[in-house]
Amino acid sequence: MTPTLLEDLLHEVAAGRLSPVKAVDRLRRLPFEDLSFARVDHHRALRQGHPEVIFCAGKTVEQVVLIAERLVEANGAFLGTRATDAMATALQARFPGLEWNPLARTVHLPACPPAPRRAVGTILVISAGTSDLPVAEEAAVTAEAFGHTVARLCDVGVAGIHRLLAANERLQEADVVIVAAGMEGALPSVVGGLVRVPVIAVPTSVGYGASFGGLAALLAMLNSCAAGVTVVNIDNGFGAAAAASRILGA
Amino acid sequence: MTPTLLEDLLHEVAAGRLSPVKAVDRLRRLPFEDLSFARVDHHRALRQGHPEVIFCAGKTVEQVVLIAERLVEANGAFLGTRATDAMATALQARFPGLEWNPLARTVHLPACPPAPRRAVGTILVISAGTSDLPVAEEAAVTAEAFGHTVARLCDVGVAGIHRLLAANERLQEADVVIVAAGMEGALPSVVGGLVRVPVIAVPTSVGYGASFGGLAALLAMLNSCAAGVTVVNIDNGFGAAAAASRILGA
Amino acid sequence: MTPTLLEDLLHEVAAGRLSPVKAVDRLRRLPFEDLSFARVDHHRALRQGHPEVIFCAGKTVEQVVLIAERLVEANGAFLGTRATDAMATALQARFPGLEWNPLARTVHLPACPPAPRRAVGTILVISAGTSDLPVAEEAAVTAEAFGHTVARLCDVGVAGIHRLLAANERLQEADVVIVAAGMEGALPSVVGGLVRVPVIAVPTSVGYGASFGGLAALLAMLNSCAAGVTVVNIDNGFGAAAAASRILGA
Amino acid sequence: MTPTLLEDLLHEVAAGRLSPVKAVDRLRRLPFEDLSFARVDHHRALRQGHPEVIFCAGKTVEQVVLIAERLVEANGAFLGTRATDAMATALQARFPGLEWNPLARTVHLPACPPAPRRAVGTILVISAGTSDLPVAEEAAVTAEAFGHTVARLCDVGVAGIHRLLAANERLQEADVVIVAAGMEGALPSVVGGLVRVPVIAVPTSVGYGASFGGLAALLAMLNSCAAGVTVVNIDNGFGAAAAASRILGA
Amino acid sequence: MTPTLLEDLLHEVAAGRLSPVKAVDRLRRLPFEDLSFARVDHHRALRQGHPEVIFCAGKTVEQVVLIAERLVEANGAFLGTRATDAMATALQARFPGLEWNPLARTVHLPACPPAPRRAVGTILVISAGTSDLPVAEEAAVTAEAFGHTVARLCDVGVAGIHRLLAANERLQEADVVIVAAGMEGALPSVVGGLVRVPVIAVPTSVGYGASFGGLAALLAMLNSCAAGVTVVNIDNGFGAAAAASRILGA
Amino acid sequence: MTPTLLEDLLHEVAAGRLSPVKAVDRLRRLPFEDLSFARVDHHRALRQGHPEVIFCAGKTVEQVVLIAERLVEANGAFLGTRATDAMATALQARFPGLEWNPLARTVHLPACPPAPRRAVGTILVISAGTSDLPVAEEAAVTAEAFGHTVARLCDVGVAGIHRLLAANERLQEADVVIVAAGMEGALPSVVGGLVRVPVIAVPTSVGYGASFGGLAALLAMLNSCAAGVTVVNIDNGFGAAAAASRILGA
Amino acid sequence: MTPTLLEDLLHEVAAGRLSPVKAVDRLRRLPFEDLSFARVDHHRALRQGHPEVIFCAGKTVEQVVLIAERLVEANGAFLGTRATDAMATALQARFPGLEWNPLARTVHLPACPPAPRRAVGTILVISAGTSDLPVAEEAAVTAEAFGHTVARLCDVGVAGIHRLLAANERLQEADVVIVAAGMEGALPSVVGGLVRVPVIAVPTSVGYGASFGGLAALLAMLNSCAAGVTVVNIDNGFGAAAAASRILGA
Amino acid sequence: MTPTLLEDLLHEVAAGRLSPVKAVDRLRRLPFEDLSFARVDHHRALRQGHPEVIFCAGKTVEQVVLIAERLVEANGAFLGTRATDAMATALQARFPGLEWNPLARTVHLPACPPAPRRAVGTILVISAGTSDLPVAEEAAVTAEAFGHTVARLCDVGVAGIHRLLAANERLQEADVVIVAAGMEGALPSVVGGLVRVPVIAVPTSVGYGASFGGLAALLAMLNSCAAGVTVVNIDNGFGAAAAASRILGA
């Protein structure tokens, strides 16, 4: 309920075109209207810069399809994360243009014609090892769906540091860097020391024994000796992309 | 060792002005030179966008003064965090222009003439409660020392949500938001839902019993339901400011 | 063994109608009799205000049906929580009037004629997200089975705070509020600041990575900055309803 | 900002007595006014049923006295928790009528004439051992300051269960029961099985070794087999009293 | 290698009936012989008072049958814990006299004729709830297989404390008490206050949410306010029986 | 309230010498009488086999002296654990016969004439290292105060296993073994394999870094591969002695 | 990029046989070439002393076969750990000479002719119990594949310490000792006290209840009272072998 | 008790020069003799390759001096770790030749004439930051006291990776590398990828907030992606040196 909207409404009252009782009612309902499903989405797009995303985990195939249909009605597009094969199959049957990335577990129906690519910057998504790729890809696909340009750099873990140093130029060209790493989670510290742009660290649950489901990498990243590295939840590639999108002014 | 530098050096060799043996030696030393104290600082300024900062905790008063002196020689300025009263007193005796903020536990000797204020954006530093102020102030003072414009918003915890909503305009004017909160650490989630710019959450160790020294707030922030909120270490106001500085293109 | 019962027994002894030896025996057995299955139930109803509830998890279908039959004999009604589909199917075959709520995983055979609805107050059950609904519904169904009036409010997580504020009137009408939330568990703090009636927080295991099975939400709720919010175990919708029932004088 | 207030304001606009621009301004400021210190307190009293309480821990003596003075100006009374001896001494010098309870670490200046005692019910505060008394007393003093009638029962730990059973009548007379216990935290389960009124469990940090600062008692209470027992933070006697006050309709 | 054995051997040497070299060899082998499978068992029976027990978890059906056969050869009897249905079926086919307890997950082939029951005392095995029965039964069956007299007391959780008090006479008749309890693990504290004989507490993994797989009960039992209660590992009914057997002088 | 007492009372009623109303009153009070301070102690001595012990930690010097005086009045003796030097000095001034053990932090006033030494068995108290001695001594002094014969074995940690093996005869002579160990807490497992009598393991907080205040030793002892080893709380030498005393039929 | 290679390249430039621009290009690519799959392997063999190992967990059968093929092309040999039966079957079909160890879950294709066995020392792999064998065997097979001589010692847990002492001669012959143990993880401490060569401790996840997936053993080993024992991750037999190989100068 | 010693003894018996009874006695005492203080030390030197070390923490100044005196009597030298200033002062007064390193908190009295330096290899001790120096120095001083050659490399944390790469030659010259690092503990992974010799990682408690006293670094090091890195306890520089000494064949 922006000041402008409120002023308009009050002018209506002042002009006698709206009774105080009805004005109260409308005022009360204005914030309510975004409770209806389609408006929620619209409102979020205005507020957050990108449409609502379906977090598919824990939902039935039917629920996912239903939500996707309503988002398509409203926006002509949708993005879903943590989609199972069954969900992807059902959605492909319903939406022929669907882009399914099984590694990233994402389903994306792009707008048609596609939204113009935002030119403001490049998000570099780095993964420490091949096992971190599902999380890194979730970040990459989400960022692309939000309209950003994405570069990828894979398998540059710190135990073979020359692999990362060899990619220095690509590091320097990025505007935001997302680093997905499991095990000891050391890569964001090294990257953070090499670039001056924002570095978003994503701990992954890759590892065994005393990795405790990603806790080791999470703690390491929070304690990074590279100043200004920030962290998101374990395996949360989507969250990292959302953070990068906030930075690039999505 | 940028490609340009390397090309120059190789042209010297090609021109016979530098023998291969000496070239090898210089190549090996080039990256070494930044090991000398003053150069380290210079190098970091180039690489990271801001000079080295003294983390005073665990150092003696003498060590802090000595390091400050070397930084002043190199840069004419320095910033120290977690400074004790004794450190601040000793530094004030040595550097009359010192700015000491006892709440933030920071000591700052600005450059003279002062570095021009960077115009690119405003960092809004929010604290949930008055007990979170030392952490919030560490973030604010650091950001100012790095050349940014800082706004502050205090005591807007979620148990009196109207206090935050009343400040909505200030929220909307920020380019980056830092949120320091202890106890249940809920504030970044609410702020993250109200703004579309980057939100950096700083859990504080404020609380008792089952806050476990800030763990409760840390976990809450990592699990924020507001997409794209990122997190730094407990009580790490400096890190939050460094992250904000990366975002604003420090 | 209430004082009245004891006095009656002693009068029998004083009147010579009961020998001291038999009295001792009966005294010893009196508290034992409620060990027989039917009396246990009766006794609890007197003591706690509601009949025994079957916690179905970890029991066989046969065991659940058997216990249900004995409760029906004693009370003409029963409530079961954490019921599987197989349990519900078997119980429906046995008790045609069974009410099965698959989302809440509850099975309820109401008394016939139904117990009069208790008029003393309304329990508002709030869920932060749709994934918290099973826990919220377990609370709601339990409260209704205990004879209370229940209102529901869904999907009002703190990242879109306007959704909760829009429901302010419904919040103000409640006599007790149960709030089920996973992830960062921030909703009870916000609700606790908006109402003056009791707020019972139920952390849910919804979330991934560093939610650690609901630990993040649990710690957040225990550290709520809203004074007087109380907490039950993770996913314990039943316990929240039982607490609300204690409050309303069930 | 109640609907009534809003309707009045809109009637003013409709009647031409208030310009739309000024109305917008007043609407924006209405919720702001409770940001001024004295009003905050007033607003909370309306919203929560009791005035703001000073959490003295981590504040200086001067800050505590200053805040107390402002609360006295507004309400003629105040309550402080976790007060040090130095704070109490300074406050006694300033407010001769101050009631200081060193065991509970509370400072209370009652209103004069005293607020009428609320008649609606009795809060029974139980402590498992003598070491739990500081927490139990914090709860008792807070509840009394909020206008409730308080009864106390001490040193009835479960290892000598007859002590608790002997106090059964006092248990049955309570309207709300607060149970403070450290070590294994078993007492709330036993109490919860004996009474049908609300039971609020307060884990204390009493214990050593594997009590881990109250964690053992906290977990035990969250897992209570007595249905409907709720829990507050470790050592949080104030929070338990606030919860009890919500229940009794403070 | 008892002194007697050693003296005998040395007398052989002194008498010239055994060469020093052979004596060294035999000395070295004497402790080794118990490495051969059958002797291990014999040796342990001497050292620990009961034959080796098969911990079936993580073994194949074939391995379990093979080990059982070797134990029967040596002792004419065996006990297995954590046996699956498949293991029990295979063992029953092989040993018609097998006693299988599916609830306790034990398989026991008693000696024939049975070993005389040891008369020295009674082990009372108490379970807090029906869900704790598998652990309690593992303790009971193990104790019986070790030759002890066992009494059982079920479903006497602390939330209905009268059930335990009603069984006071049985408590007083026990020589050792084993208490299996999950959730808040409070029962051993209450029992420990009622009896003066040894109390062995077994935390069970029964519970959900913040029971964290039995951690809550474990910590509670370690912090018992009843002096002299000891604790074994979570769900370790076997260990509790072995401890009781040590006490009764097995 | 033994059956005998109850029968007597009922005979009084049957004989008309006691009215039913008074009988009810007396029945209710009988268990109450042990609430008076002196009787509590008496009652515990009957119920638990040893008088109440003062846990001095967290008490003032005055409180400790007062409690000691009341125990001396009732029993002519007392034992206190975790006594500070100040407490011991004050108690020595008041009770010339006091035995103060600064290493064990115990204060003991033996009965005069001394209680006859119980002949039933020997408790062997083993400490892994010299740093574990305070905990081991607390166990030894407590056991002696409870009337038991105590033997000691020091500094036999597992890293020099021959030291333990050399003491095998002393191990075999013990009737109960208490083992205090910090760091990796391995000693009880080795001891448990060498003796067939009860072994009570006491983890100590000795160690640094990843011992986490005794957690490492605690977990190790709970997971002992020697069947039938039981565990008490970290640093709880008193609890181990109380457990040993239960075993020896104190 | 060794100094020699660099000097050669610079001589080429100095001699005019290589233009500076091309030299820069080659310099940049030199470290890149080991990014191509086959060279990575070669490079690691030079740097670490053994070829790359396939960690099969989390890979598909096809991926494993593909990687194995490329390693065979480059080296004529490969080693895989954590291989499933399906992987082993597929690899056996493809490489007839494959050595599959189902207990260790390893697949190994030795070079043909086999690499000469390194003579420098013996690695003794000890397992505390039979359940620790998979981890111990992973260590043993890996060490053998790296060219070392391996000895094995099984089932020598500390609860029967004589079994370990009986093997003293084998202990004294080892050059490096790897000790795999679960439960209380005490074996490395005892072994560390018996030998003076390096001891590498591998905690296993064997155990239940409070072993917390190997945490108990891990903490015990980190706190070993035997000086100089080092630790690798839970269940990480491969890592222990790699560490032993570093020690023996692989 | 080596076989040789045993054979000698048996020959004595066979020759009639030693009676069987006396032989038994001597056999029993042989392993006992190293229980006397001086022999313990001697024995350890033989068994472990270096004399006993005084862990001064938790000892009194008097105890430390006394132990030092006995070690000097036996060996003419000693090493103490975690020594306070008071201990060092007292020891210096007693032993003029004492070498005190306040940063490492070590006190060392070298043998006179000094033991010949062992020539077998160099231990490189690396510290990530200046705050890790006390731990690194404890390792370095211990290694030197054990007779090894030590090199040092300081302040080469991963956030400025070029500093480490610049020291590559020194890395390659080491025979064993000890890496002390706090915060995210990433340095051992990078070092482990650069060298093929043994790498011993020492997590330090340096860091704040979510470093949890070194837990973050410990977990990171245990999860190192560089194969064959081993780990010792938090802050345990002594343990790392002892491990290195085992490797170099001390």
Short mmCIF file of C-alpha atoms in Angstrom, two decimals, chain D residues 51-227:
data_model
loop_
_atom_site.label_atom_id
_atom_site.label_comp_id
_atom_site.label_asym_id
_atom_site.label_seq_id
_atom_site.Cartn_x
_atom_site.Cartn_y
_atom_site.Cartn_z
CA PRO D 51 4.58 -2.38 31.39
CA GLU D 52 8.03 -2.75 29.91
CA VAL D 53 10.56 -4.57 32.09
CA ILE D 54 14.24 -3.63 32.35
CA PHE D 55 16.57 -6.55 31.55
CA CYS D 56 19.54 -5.19 33.51
CA ALA D 57 22.21 -7.68 32.40
CA GLY D 58 24.80 -6.06 30.15
CA LYS D 59 23.73 -2.51 31.01
CA THR D 60 25.65 0.03 33.08
CA VAL D 61 24.35 1.25 36.43
CA GLU D 62 23.78 4.65 34.88
CA GLN D 63 21.73 3.25 32.01
CA VAL D 64 19.56 1.25 34.36
CA VAL D 65 18.87 4.26 36.57
CA LEU D 66 18.06 6.42 33.55
CA ILE D 67 15.62 3.91 32.11
CA ALA D 68 14.03 3.40 35.52
CA GLU D 69 13.51 7.16 35.84
CA ARG D 70 11.74 7.36 32.50
CA LEU D 71 9.51 4.40 33.34
CA VAL D 72 8.63 5.98 36.69
CA GLU D 73 7.72 9.23 34.95
CA ALA D 74 5.40 7.33 32.64
CA ASN D 75 3.99 4.70 34.98
CA GLY D 76 5.03 5.52 38.53
CA ALA D 77 6.48 2.01 38.75
CA PHE D 78 9.01 -0.35 37.19
CA LEU D 79 10.44 -3.84 37.37
CA GLY D 80 14.05 -4.84 36.66
CA THR D 81 15.50 -8.34 36.35
CA ARG D 82 19.09 -9.61 36.59
CA ALA D 83 20.07 -6.57 38.65
CA THR D 84 23.49 -6.47 40.27
CA ASP D 85 24.05 -5.30 43.82
CA ALA D 86 25.51 -2.06 42.51
CA MET D 87 22.40 -1.41 40.44
CA ALA D 88 20.13 -2.14 43.37
CA THR D 89 22.10 0.18 45.64
CA ALA D 90 21.97 3.02 43.12
CA LEU D 91 18.26 2.52 42.55
CA GLN D 92 17.51 2.40 46.27
CA ALA D 93 19.29 5.72 46.71
CA ARG D 94 17.11 7.18 43.96
CA PHE D 95 13.80 5.44 44.79
CA PRO D 96 13.34 4.90 48.53
CA GLY D 97 10.32 2.64 48.00
CA LEU D 98 12.34 0.14 45.94
CA GLU D 99 11.89 -3.53 46.73
CA TRP D 100 15.11 -5.44 46.12
CA ASN D 101 15.21 -9.24 46.12
CA PRO D 102 18.88 -10.30 45.97
CA LEU D 103 18.06 -13.99 45.52
CA ALA D 104 15.83 -13.31 42.52
CA ARG D 105 18.12 -10.48 41.39
CA THR D 106 15.03 -8.28 40.91
CA VAL D 107 14.36 -4.61 41.65
CA HIS D 108 10.74 -3.50 41.82
CA LEU D 109 9.20 -0.12 42.49
CA PRO D 110 5.51 -0.74 43.02
CA ALA D 111 2.94 1.84 42.05
CA CYS D 112 1.66 4.06 44.87
CA PRO D 113 -1.09 3.47 45.78
CA PRO D 114 -0.46 -0.11 44.78
CA ALA D 115 -2.33 -1.49 41.81
CA PRO D 116 -5.23 -3.65 43.02
CA ARG D 117 -4.26 -7.30 43.21
CA ARG D 118 -5.82 -9.22 40.34
CA ALA D 119 -8.16 -11.82 41.76
CA VAL D 120 -8.36 -14.22 38.84
CA GLY D 121 -6.07 -17.00 39.95
CA THR D 122 -3.01 -18.29 41.73
CA ILE D 123 0.36 -19.05 40.16
CA LEU D 124 2.21 -21.82 41.99
CA VAL D 125 5.98 -21.59 41.55
CA ILE D 126 7.75 -24.88 42.29
CA SER D 127 11.53 -25.37 42.54
CA ALA D 128 13.12 -28.80 42.41
CA GLY D 129 16.08 -27.92 44.61
CA THR D 130 17.44 -25.00 46.57
CA SER D 131 19.88 -24.19 43.75
CA ASP D 132 16.90 -23.55 41.46
CA LEU D 133 15.55 -20.87 43.80
CA PRO D 134 17.04 -17.81 42.01
CA VAL D 135 15.18 -18.75 38.84
CA ALA D 136 12.01 -19.66 40.70
CA GLU D 137 12.11 -16.41 42.64
CA GLU D 138 12.60 -14.39 39.44
CA ALA D 139 9.40 -15.98 38.22
CA ALA D 140 7.57 -15.35 41.49
CA VAL D 141 8.61 -11.72 41.86
CA THR D 142 7.78 -10.99 38.22
CA ALA D 143 4.35 -12.54 38.56
CA GLU D 144 3.67 -10.52 41.69
CA ALA D 145 4.84 -7.35 40.00
CA PHE D 146 2.39 -8.11 37.18
CA GLY D 147 -0.37 -8.19 39.80
CA HIS D 148 -0.87 -11.90 40.34
CA THR D 149 -1.20 -13.99 43.49
CA VAL D 150 1.77 -16.32 43.87
CA ALA D 151 2.30 -19.45 45.99
CA ARG D 152 5.67 -21.15 46.41
CA LEU D 153 6.75 -24.77 46.89
CA CYS D 154 10.47 -25.53 47.34
CA ASP D 155 12.82 -28.47 47.29
CA VAL D 156 10.47 -31.16 46.02
CA GLY D 157 12.79 -32.94 43.58
CA VAL D 158 11.78 -36.29 42.14
CA ALA D 159 14.43 -38.32 43.98
CA GLY D 160 12.24 -37.93 47.08
CA ILE D 161 8.87 -38.11 45.37
CA HIS D 162 6.93 -38.27 48.65
CA ARG D 163 7.78 -34.61 49.27
CA LEU D 164 5.86 -33.63 46.16
CA LEU D 165 2.93 -35.96 46.81
CA ALA D 166 2.63 -34.55 50.29
CA ALA D 167 1.96 -31.16 48.74
CA ASN D 168 -0.82 -32.45 46.53
CA GLU D 169 -3.47 -30.15 47.91
CA ARG D 170 -1.40 -27.09 47.13
CA LEU D 171 -0.88 -28.43 43.62
CA GLN D 172 -4.62 -28.86 43.13
CA GLU D 173 -5.36 -25.30 44.26
CA ALA D 174 -3.15 -23.67 41.64
CA ASP D 175 -4.48 -22.13 38.42
CA VAL D 176 -1.13 -22.16 36.67
CA VAL D 177 2.02 -24.02 37.75
CA ILE D 178 5.58 -22.90 36.99
CA VAL D 179 8.21 -25.60 37.62
CA ALA D 180 11.91 -24.65 37.79
CA ALA D 181 14.29 -27.59 37.73
CA GLY D 182 17.88 -28.28 36.70
CA MET D 183 19.86 -31.50 36.50
CA GLU D 184 17.59 -34.11 34.84
CA GLY D 185 14.60 -31.75 34.67
CA ALA D 186 12.09 -34.47 35.53
CA LEU D 187 9.84 -32.57 37.89
CA PRO D 188 7.53 -30.94 35.29
CA SER D 189 6.60 -34.40 33.96
CA VAL D 190 5.53 -35.60 37.39
CA VAL D 191 3.68 -32.36 38.14
CA GLY D 192 2.06 -32.42 34.71
CA GLY D 193 0.62 -35.83 35.52
CA LEU D 194 -0.83 -34.62 38.82
CA VAL D 195 -2.63 -31.44 37.75
CA ARG D 196 -4.88 -30.48 34.86
CA VAL D 197 -4.02 -26.78 34.77
CA PRO D 198 -1.25 -25.29 32.57
CA VAL D 199 2.30 -26.31 33.53
CA ILE D 200 5.19 -24.09 32.40
CA ALA D 201 8.59 -25.74 32.70
CA VAL D 202 11.75 -23.66 33.26
CA PRO D 203 15.01 -25.57 32.83
CA THR D 204 17.79 -24.16 35.01
CA SER D 205 21.52 -24.29 34.43
CA VAL D 206 21.97 -26.05 37.77
CA GLY D 207 24.02 -29.18 37.45
CA TYR D 208 27.53 -29.95 36.30
CA GLY D 209 29.32 -32.10 33.77
CA ALA D 210 26.85 -33.47 31.28
CA SER D 211 24.11 -30.99 32.19
CA PHE D 212 25.84 -28.78 29.62
CA GLY D 213 24.55 -25.55 31.14
CA GLY D 214 20.95 -26.64 31.36
CA LEU D 215 20.71 -28.47 28.03
CA ALA D 216 19.93 -31.78 29.75
CA ALA D 217 16.99 -30.30 31.63
CA LEU D 218 15.79 -28.41 28.56
CA LEU D 219 15.69 -31.52 26.39
CA ALA D 220 14.02 -33.53 29.13
CA MET D 221 11.27 -30.96 29.50
CA LEU D 222 10.66 -30.74 25.75
CA ASN D 223 10.26 -34.51 25.72
CA SER D 224 7.95 -34.65 28.73
CA CYS D 225 5.60 -37.62 28.62
CA ALA D 226 2.97 -35.49 30.39
CA ALA D 227 0.87 -34.05 27.56
#
